[in-house]
Amino acid sequence: MVLVSGNGTNLQALINAEQERRLGPGTIAAVLSDKPWVYALARAEAAGIPVFTEVSNKKLPRHEQRQDLSGRILETAANTGIDLIILAGFLSILEGNIIKQYAGRIINIHPSLLPKYGGMGMYGERVHRAVLEAGETESGCSVHLVDAGTDTGPVLLQRKVPVLPDDTADGLAERVHREEYIAIVDAAITMVKKIIAERQGRL
Ligand code: GRF
């Protein structure tokens, strides 16, 4: 299951990989958004993938909001028989049982070389602006396992890009994005293989 909040270009990379049979036996069984009407949902529908929308209940205090949303996502995942959850531009924080029940089975893509430029408030253009302001000479993207923190789980893979002398946040974002499409597919392939190997080991 792929969780999204926006445009869904990483989701599209995964859809393309599945259509090209690069995910092996892996299939995208569901796409879930925490925002209605995002373009990622249109991409999923166009590919014939079942879509779900689960929006935060803003009337609840922040902590309960996360628990409540995470609980509904866990229910959808369990009902759909999901083995792997991929956060591909998903902006809500998962909390509670889902982290335990899917431990080692939730991955996230982040547009920086973690542990640098991760954590609360570090998303989208903010990441690239911070990288430029710090005068970094390289940036990139990371795919990591999701734990109870924000962008803190073990890193599975990273892809680097140079930061150019006259770079803008937009230019850097675009360069990082191109690497993300490779990284997210590679990580999905690795996880599918791992899940299958573990399953065979259990037989
Ligand atoms: C990506 O940069 C990803 O690293 C971050 O959110 C962005 C999502 O882009 N978590 P898209 O929706 O896949 O186009």
mmCIF file of N, CA and C in Angstrom, residues 11 17-18 40 45 55 59 85 88 94 119-120 123 131 139 154 157 163-164:
data_model
loop_
_atom_site.group_PDB
_atom_site.id
_atom_site.type_symbol
_atom_site.label_atom_id
_atom_site.label_comp_id
_atom_site.label_asym_id
_atom_site.label_seq_id
_atom_site.Cartn_x
_atom_site.Cartn_y
_atom_site.Cartn_z
ATOM 1 N N LEU A 11 4.826 7.838 -6.488
ATOM 2 C CA LEU A 11 3.838 6.775 -6.705
ATOM 3 C C LEU A 11 3.859 6.355 -8.173
ATOM 4 N N ALA A 17 6.997 0.920 -12.505
ATOM 5 C CA ALA A 17 7.839 -0.250 -12.224
ATOM 6 C C ALA A 17 6.987 -1.522 -12.172
ATOM 7 N N GLU A 18 5.811 -1.398 -11.555
ATOM 8 C CA GLU A 18 4.943 -2.581 -11.490
ATOM 9 C C GLU A 18 4.487 -2.971 -12.898
ATOM 10 N N ALA A 40 -2.242 12.440 -6.889
ATOM 11 C CA ALA A 40 -1.769 11.059 -6.705
ATOM 12 C C ALA A 40 -2.942 10.069 -6.812
ATOM 13 N N GLU A 45 -6.047 5.802 -9.719
ATOM 14 C CA GLU A 45 -7.278 5.392 -10.404
ATOM 15 C C GLU A 45 -7.006 5.061 -11.866
ATOM 16 N N VAL A 55 -8.922 11.280 6.216
ATOM 17 C CA VAL A 55 -8.512 12.633 6.583
ATOM 18 C C VAL A 55 -8.435 12.742 8.104
ATOM 19 N N LYS A 59 -10.840 18.022 14.917
ATOM 20 C CA LYS A 59 -11.466 18.381 16.204
ATOM 21 C C LYS A 59 -10.709 17.757 17.370
ATOM 22 N N ILE A 85 4.113 -1.075 3.584
ATOM 23 C CA ILE A 85 3.527 0.269 3.464
ATOM 24 C C ILE A 85 4.631 1.223 3.015
ATOM 25 N N ALA A 88 5.082 7.722 0.289
ATOM 26 C CA ALA A 88 5.648 8.390 -0.886
ATOM 27 C C ALA A 88 5.098 9.817 -0.943
ATOM 28 N N LEU A 94 2.670 8.897 11.354
ATOM 29 C CA LEU A 94 2.049 7.653 11.838
ATOM 30 C C LEU A 94 2.465 7.417 13.285
ATOM 31 N N GLY A 119 13.333 15.369 10.144
ATOM 32 C CA GLY A 119 12.599 15.708 11.371
ATOM 33 C C GLY A 119 11.424 16.629 11.111
ATOM 34 N N MET A 120 10.783 17.008 12.217
ATOM 35 C CA MET A 120 9.563 17.814 12.136
ATOM 36 C C MET A 120 9.797 19.106 11.344
ATOM 37 N N TYR A 123 10.225 19.349 5.274
ATOM 38 C CA TYR A 123 9.599 18.699 4.126
ATOM 39 C C TYR A 123 9.579 19.679 2.955
ATOM 40 N N VAL A 131 19.384 23.200 2.842
ATOM 41 C CA VAL A 131 20.624 22.645 2.273
ATOM 42 C C VAL A 131 21.433 23.762 1.609
ATOM 43 N N SER A 139 23.623 16.902 -1.924
ATOM 44 C CA SER A 139 22.377 16.550 -1.242
ATOM 45 C C SER A 139 21.917 15.230 -1.842
ATOM 46 N N PRO A 154 16.237 3.388 10.552
ATOM 47 C CA PRO A 154 17.430 3.009 9.810
ATOM 48 C C PRO A 154 17.306 3.297 8.312
ATOM 49 N N LEU A 157 18.673 3.035 1.850
ATOM 50 C CA LEU A 157 19.535 3.444 0.738
ATOM 51 C C LEU A 157 19.449 4.949 0.525
ATOM 52 N N VAL A 163 25.250 19.739 -5.298
ATOM 53 C CA VAL A 163 24.610 21.055 -5.197
ATOM 54 C C VAL A 163 25.470 21.981 -6.050
ATOM 55 N N LEU A 164 24.852 22.657 -7.013
ATOM 56 C CA LEU A 164 25.622 23.485 -7.955
ATOM 57 C C LEU A 164 25.797 24.894 -7.390
#
